[in-house]
XYZ file of C-alpha atoms in Angstrom:
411
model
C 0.000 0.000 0.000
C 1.527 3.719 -0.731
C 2.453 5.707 1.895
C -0.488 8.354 1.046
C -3.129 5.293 1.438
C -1.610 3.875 4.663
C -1.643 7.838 6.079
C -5.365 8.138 4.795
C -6.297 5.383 6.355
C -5.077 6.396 9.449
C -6.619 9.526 9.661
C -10.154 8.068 8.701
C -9.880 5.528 11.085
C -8.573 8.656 13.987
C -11.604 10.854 12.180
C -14.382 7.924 12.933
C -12.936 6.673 16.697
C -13.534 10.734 17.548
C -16.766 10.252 16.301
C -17.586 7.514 18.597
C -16.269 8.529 21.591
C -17.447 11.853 23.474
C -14.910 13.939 24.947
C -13.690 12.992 28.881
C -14.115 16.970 29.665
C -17.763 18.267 28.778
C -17.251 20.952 25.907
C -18.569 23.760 26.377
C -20.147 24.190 23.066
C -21.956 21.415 21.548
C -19.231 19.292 19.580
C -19.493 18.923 15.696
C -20.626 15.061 16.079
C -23.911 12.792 15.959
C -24.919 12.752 19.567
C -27.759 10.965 21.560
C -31.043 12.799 21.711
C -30.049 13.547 25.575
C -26.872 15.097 24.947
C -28.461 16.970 21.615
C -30.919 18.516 24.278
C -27.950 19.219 27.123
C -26.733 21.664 24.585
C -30.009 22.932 22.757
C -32.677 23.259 25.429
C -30.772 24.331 28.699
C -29.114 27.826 29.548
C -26.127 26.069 29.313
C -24.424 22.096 29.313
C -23.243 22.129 33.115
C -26.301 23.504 35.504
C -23.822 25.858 37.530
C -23.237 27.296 34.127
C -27.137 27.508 33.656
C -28.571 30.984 34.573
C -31.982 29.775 34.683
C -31.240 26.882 36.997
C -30.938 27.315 41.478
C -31.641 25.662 44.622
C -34.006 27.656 46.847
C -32.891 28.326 50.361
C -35.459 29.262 53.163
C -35.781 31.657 56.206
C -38.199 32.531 58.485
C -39.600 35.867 58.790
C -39.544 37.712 62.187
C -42.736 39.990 62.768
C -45.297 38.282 61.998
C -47.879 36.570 64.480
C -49.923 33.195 64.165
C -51.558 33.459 67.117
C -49.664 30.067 68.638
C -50.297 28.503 65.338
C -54.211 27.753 66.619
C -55.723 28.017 62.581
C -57.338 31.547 63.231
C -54.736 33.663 61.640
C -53.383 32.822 58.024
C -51.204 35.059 55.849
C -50.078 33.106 51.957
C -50.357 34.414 48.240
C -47.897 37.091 48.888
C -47.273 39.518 45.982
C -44.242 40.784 44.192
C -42.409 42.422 46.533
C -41.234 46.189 45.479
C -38.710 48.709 46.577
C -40.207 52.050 47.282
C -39.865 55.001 49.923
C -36.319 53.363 50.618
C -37.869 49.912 51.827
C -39.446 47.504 50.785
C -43.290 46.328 50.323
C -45.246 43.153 50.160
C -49.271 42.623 49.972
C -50.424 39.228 50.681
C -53.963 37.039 51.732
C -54.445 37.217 55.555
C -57.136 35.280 57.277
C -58.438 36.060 60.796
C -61.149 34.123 61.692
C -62.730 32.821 64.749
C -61.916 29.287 63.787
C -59.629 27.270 61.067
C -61.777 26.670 57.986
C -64.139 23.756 58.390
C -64.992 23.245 54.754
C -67.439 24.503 52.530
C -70.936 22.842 54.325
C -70.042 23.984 57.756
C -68.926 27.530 56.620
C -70.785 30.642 57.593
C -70.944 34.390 57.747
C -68.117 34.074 60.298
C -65.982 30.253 59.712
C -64.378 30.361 56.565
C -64.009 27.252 53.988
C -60.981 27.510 53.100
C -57.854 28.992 54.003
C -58.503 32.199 51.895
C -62.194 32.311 52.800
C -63.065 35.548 54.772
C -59.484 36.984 54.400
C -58.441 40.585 53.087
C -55.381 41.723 51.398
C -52.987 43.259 53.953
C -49.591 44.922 53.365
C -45.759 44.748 55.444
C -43.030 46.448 55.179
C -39.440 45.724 55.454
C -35.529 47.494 55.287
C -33.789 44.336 55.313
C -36.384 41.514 53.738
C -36.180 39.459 56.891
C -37.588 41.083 59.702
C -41.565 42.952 58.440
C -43.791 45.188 59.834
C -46.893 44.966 59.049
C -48.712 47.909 58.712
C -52.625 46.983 58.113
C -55.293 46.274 55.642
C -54.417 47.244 51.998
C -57.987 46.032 50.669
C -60.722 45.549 52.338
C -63.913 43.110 51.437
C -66.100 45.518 50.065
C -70.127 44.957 50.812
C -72.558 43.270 49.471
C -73.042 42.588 46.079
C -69.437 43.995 44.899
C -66.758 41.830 43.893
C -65.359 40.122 46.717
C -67.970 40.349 49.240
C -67.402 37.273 50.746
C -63.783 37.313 50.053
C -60.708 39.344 48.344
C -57.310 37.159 48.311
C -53.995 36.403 46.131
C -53.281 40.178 45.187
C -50.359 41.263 42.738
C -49.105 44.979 42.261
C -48.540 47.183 39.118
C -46.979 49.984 39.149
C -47.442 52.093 35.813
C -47.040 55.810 34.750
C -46.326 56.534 38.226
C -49.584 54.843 39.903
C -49.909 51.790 41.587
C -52.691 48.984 40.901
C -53.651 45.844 42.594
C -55.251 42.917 40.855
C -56.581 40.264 42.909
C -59.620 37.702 42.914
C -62.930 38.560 44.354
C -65.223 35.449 45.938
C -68.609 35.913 45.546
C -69.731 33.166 48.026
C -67.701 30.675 50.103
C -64.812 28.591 48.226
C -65.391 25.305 47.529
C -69.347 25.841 47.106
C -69.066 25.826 43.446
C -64.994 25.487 43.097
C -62.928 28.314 43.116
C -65.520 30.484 40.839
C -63.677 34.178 41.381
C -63.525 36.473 38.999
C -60.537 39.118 38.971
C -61.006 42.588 39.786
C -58.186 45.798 40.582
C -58.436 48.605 43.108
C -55.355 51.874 42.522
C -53.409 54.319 44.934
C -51.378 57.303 43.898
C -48.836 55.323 46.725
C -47.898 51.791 47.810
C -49.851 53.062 51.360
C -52.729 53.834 49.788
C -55.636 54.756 50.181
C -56.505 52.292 47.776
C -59.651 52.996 45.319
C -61.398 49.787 44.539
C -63.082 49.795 40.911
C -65.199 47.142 41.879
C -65.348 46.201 38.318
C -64.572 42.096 36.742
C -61.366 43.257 34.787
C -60.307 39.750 33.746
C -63.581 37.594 33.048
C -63.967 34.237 32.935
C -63.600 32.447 29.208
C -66.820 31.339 27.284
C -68.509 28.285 27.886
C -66.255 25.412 27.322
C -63.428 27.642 27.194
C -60.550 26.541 29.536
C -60.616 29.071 32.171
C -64.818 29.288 31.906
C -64.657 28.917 35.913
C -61.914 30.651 37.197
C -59.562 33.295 36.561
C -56.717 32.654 39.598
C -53.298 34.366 40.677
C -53.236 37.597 38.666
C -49.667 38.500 37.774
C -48.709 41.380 36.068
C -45.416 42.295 34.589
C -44.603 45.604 31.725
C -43.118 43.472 28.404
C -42.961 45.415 25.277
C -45.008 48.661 26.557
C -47.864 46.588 27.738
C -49.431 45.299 30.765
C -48.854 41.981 30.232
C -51.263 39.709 33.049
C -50.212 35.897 33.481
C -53.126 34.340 35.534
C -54.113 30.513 36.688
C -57.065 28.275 36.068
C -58.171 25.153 37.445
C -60.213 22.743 35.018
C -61.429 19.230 33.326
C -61.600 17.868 36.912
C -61.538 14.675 35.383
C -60.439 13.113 37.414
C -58.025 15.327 38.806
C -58.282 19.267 38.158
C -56.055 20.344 35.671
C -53.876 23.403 36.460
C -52.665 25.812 33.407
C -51.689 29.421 32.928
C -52.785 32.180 30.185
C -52.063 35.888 29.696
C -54.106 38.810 28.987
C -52.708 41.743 27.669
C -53.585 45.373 28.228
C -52.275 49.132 27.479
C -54.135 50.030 29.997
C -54.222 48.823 33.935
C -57.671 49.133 34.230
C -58.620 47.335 30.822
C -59.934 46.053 28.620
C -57.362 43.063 29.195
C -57.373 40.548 25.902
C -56.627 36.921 26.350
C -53.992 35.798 24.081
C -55.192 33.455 21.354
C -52.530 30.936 22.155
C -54.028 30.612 25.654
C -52.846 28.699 27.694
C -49.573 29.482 27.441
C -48.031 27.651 29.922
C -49.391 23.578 30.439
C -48.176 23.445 34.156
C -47.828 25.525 37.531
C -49.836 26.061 40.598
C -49.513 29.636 41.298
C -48.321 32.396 38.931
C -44.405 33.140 39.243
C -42.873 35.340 35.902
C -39.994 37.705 35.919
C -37.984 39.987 32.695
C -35.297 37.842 31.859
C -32.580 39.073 29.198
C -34.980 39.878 26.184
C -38.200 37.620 26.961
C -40.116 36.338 30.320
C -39.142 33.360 33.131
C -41.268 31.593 34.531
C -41.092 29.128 37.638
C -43.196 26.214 37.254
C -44.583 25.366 40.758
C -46.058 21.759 42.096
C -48.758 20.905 38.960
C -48.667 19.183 35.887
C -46.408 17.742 33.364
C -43.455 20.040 34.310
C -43.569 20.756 37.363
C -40.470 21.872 39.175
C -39.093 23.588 36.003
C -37.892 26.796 35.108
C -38.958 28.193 32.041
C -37.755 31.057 29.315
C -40.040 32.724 26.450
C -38.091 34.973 24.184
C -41.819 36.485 23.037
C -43.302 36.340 26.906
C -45.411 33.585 25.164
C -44.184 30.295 23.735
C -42.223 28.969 26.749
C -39.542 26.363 26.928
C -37.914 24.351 29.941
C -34.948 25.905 30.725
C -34.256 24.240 33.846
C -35.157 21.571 36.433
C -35.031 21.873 40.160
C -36.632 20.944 43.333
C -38.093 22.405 46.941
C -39.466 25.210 44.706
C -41.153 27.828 46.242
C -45.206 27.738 46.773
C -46.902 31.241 45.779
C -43.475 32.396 45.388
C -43.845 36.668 45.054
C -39.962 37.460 43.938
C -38.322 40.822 44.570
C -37.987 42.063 40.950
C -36.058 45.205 40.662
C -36.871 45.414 37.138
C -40.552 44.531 37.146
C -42.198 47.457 35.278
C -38.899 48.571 33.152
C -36.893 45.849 32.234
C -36.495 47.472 28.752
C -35.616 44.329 26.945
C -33.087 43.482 29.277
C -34.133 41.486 32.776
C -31.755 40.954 35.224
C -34.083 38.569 37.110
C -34.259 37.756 40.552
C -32.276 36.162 43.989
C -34.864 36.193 46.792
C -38.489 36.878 47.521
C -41.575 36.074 49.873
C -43.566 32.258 49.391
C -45.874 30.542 52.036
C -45.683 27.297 53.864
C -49.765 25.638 53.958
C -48.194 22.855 56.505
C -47.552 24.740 59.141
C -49.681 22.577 61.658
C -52.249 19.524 61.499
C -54.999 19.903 58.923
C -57.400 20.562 61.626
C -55.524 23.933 62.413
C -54.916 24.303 58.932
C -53.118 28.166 57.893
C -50.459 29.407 56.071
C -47.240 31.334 56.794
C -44.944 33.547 55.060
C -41.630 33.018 54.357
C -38.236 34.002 52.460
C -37.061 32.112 49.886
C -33.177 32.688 48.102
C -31.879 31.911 44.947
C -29.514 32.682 42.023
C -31.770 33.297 38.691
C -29.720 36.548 38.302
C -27.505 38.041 35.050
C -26.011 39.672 38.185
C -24.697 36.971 40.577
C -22.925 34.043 40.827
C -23.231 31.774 44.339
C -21.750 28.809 43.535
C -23.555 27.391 46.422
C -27.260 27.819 44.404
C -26.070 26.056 41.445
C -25.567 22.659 43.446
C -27.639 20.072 42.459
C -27.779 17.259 45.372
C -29.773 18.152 48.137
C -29.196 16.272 51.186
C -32.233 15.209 53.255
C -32.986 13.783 56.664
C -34.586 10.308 56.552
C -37.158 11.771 58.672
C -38.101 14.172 55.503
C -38.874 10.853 53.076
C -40.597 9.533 55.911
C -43.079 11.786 56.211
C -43.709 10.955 52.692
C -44.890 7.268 53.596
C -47.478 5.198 52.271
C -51.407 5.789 52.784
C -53.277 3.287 54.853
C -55.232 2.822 51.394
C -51.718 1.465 49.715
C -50.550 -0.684 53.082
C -53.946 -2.317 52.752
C -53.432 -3.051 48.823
C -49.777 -3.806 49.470
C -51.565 -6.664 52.335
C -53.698 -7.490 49.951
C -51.274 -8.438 47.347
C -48.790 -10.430 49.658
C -51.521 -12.483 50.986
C -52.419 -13.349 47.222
C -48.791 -14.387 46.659
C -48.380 -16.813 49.705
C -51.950 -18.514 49.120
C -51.064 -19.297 45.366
């Protein structure tokens, strides 16, 4: 064979061992090979090959908040849903669902005028405030349950806050009889202040309506979440439906130039095919979202250069429930979010069931342009036995599980 062959050959034979074998240190870029359909996605779908690298990905970290009081933890008081939190007159702010009640809720039959249903059942929509994001004052009722026949008689809960053109706005949901009667049936309504103290002016008008009959959200219009994207007002919101057997939990966005409406419901609706409560922030160009407890993708983190058509981005764990982020760049991002390290979430376990009420508390993170804590990109998290025992078997399964062994040793 001629020298030229024998070196040919060689280098072929070099050329298609490369091909086969993927490189002992993880390139950075994605190499100029035929790869697996996992390692095509490692370096297509995700911020970035490595998750420390990955902007969108973080561990949460928790803390409890000092000022606050749950009257020994007894079910009367509750305080979840908090909102965004904002920076303004040099501290900051936070509006959130708080329940005081004479009992914990006993469920929609046994409610009345005075014992709530459900957790957010005779509540109101009281604010804190805070210089250090740990230690809150709370300061009183931001919105009030209005009478009889307005939106939100019977209740006003899960509250968000706008601030546009140099006014602020609160959008939250408005019960018109106990929860859990008929569902969650609540339509969305928004009350404004000239300051985050207030007074607020309630408009008691629906500004997001339920959909048309046999339209997705035709029942509820939950968690109303607005961010400024583009110029506009643009409102993420929750809705539970199907039921069958299970609800299903989605999200959709409405989009307004104005803060008081009309709001129009994207055509794409829903935009989002997972996540319990609403949880968006400006990120680079486009919109994050964090994808909390329901559905398909749960315990993601997702990206949608348009604020629309999101992708997964990210997947973590111990996510935060109602999460309300401190976003600096909320209402001016300008095309370029920095996103967001800590904010405000709730516990709902804070007891037994039969005391059942929720607490505030402060979550930490790194899904921020502007930091790097090494310690937040981690993936392993390192539990107590005590923590996957709690997650133990019902005495439903032990009886099928009983069942089944008993089958076995009388074959």
């Amino acid at each position: 064979m001629k020298p030229f062959l024998i070196l040919s050959t060689i280098l072929i034979t070099l050329s298609i061992n490369a091909q086969l074998n993927f490189p002992f240190t993880l390139p950075k870029e994605k190499p100029k090979q035929k790869l697996s359909a996992a390692i095509e996605r490692n370096y297509t779908q995700y911020e970035a090959p490595r998750p420390e690298n990955n902007e969108l990905f973080s561990k949460f970290k928790y803390t409890k908040l000092k000022g606050f009081d749950y009257n020994n933890d007894d079910g009367t008081i509750s305080r979840r849903d908090p909102s965004k939190v904002i920076f303004e007159n040099g501290k900051y702010y936070v509006w959130y669902t708080k329940r005081n009640t004479i009992s914990p809720p006993k469920g929609a039959k046994r409610s009345t005028d005075e014992i709530p249903s459900s957790d957010w059942d005779l509540a109101e929509i009281w604010y804190a405030t805070s210089d250090d994001g740990f230690t809150w004052k709370e300061i009183g009722v931001a919105i009030t349950r209005p009478k009889k026949p307005n939106v939100g008689w019977r209740s006003v809960s899960t509250a968000d806050i706008l601030k546009w053109k140099g006014k602020f706005y609160l959008y939250y949901q408005g019960f018109m009889e106990a929860s859990g009667k008929r569902g969650d049936d609540c339509p969305v309504t928004v009350s404004y202040a000239d300051s985050p103290d207030g007074p607020w002016i309630p408009t008691h008008k629906i500004v997001i309506p339920n959909g048309n009959k046999n339209a997705w959200d035709q029942y509820s219009i939950h968690d109303p979440y607005p961010l400024v994207y583009n110029g506009k007002i643009y409102l993420y919101y929750k809705s539970d439906f199907d039921g069958t057997p299970n609800l299903v939990r989605m999200q959709g966005l409405a989009i307004s130039e104005n803060p008081l409406g009309p709001f129009e419901k994207h055509p794409l609706n829903p935009v989002l095919n997972s996540g319990h409560e609403t949880t968006l922030f400006p990120f680079r160009s486009g919109i994050a979202a964090l994808i909390i407890k329901d559905g398909n993708e749960h315990n993601t983190i997702q990206y949608a250069k348009d604020g629309v058509n999101f992708e997964i981005k990210a997947m973590t764990s111990f996510m935060p429930a109602a999460a309300g982020p401190f976003i600096p760049d909320a209402f001016n991002s300008n095309g370029n979010g920095r996103g967001i390290t800590w904010g405000i979430s709730h516990f709902i376990n804070v007891t037994t069931w039969d005391k059942n009420h929720s607490a505030l508390v402060r979550f930490d993170c790194d899904l921020s342009l502007d930091l790097n804590d090494p310690k937040m990109k981690k993936t392993g998290l390192y539990l107590k036995p005590e923590v996957y025992y709690s997650q133990g078997l019902s005495s439903e399964q032990r009886k099928r599980i009983e069942k089944e062994n008993n089958r076995l040793k009388n074959q």
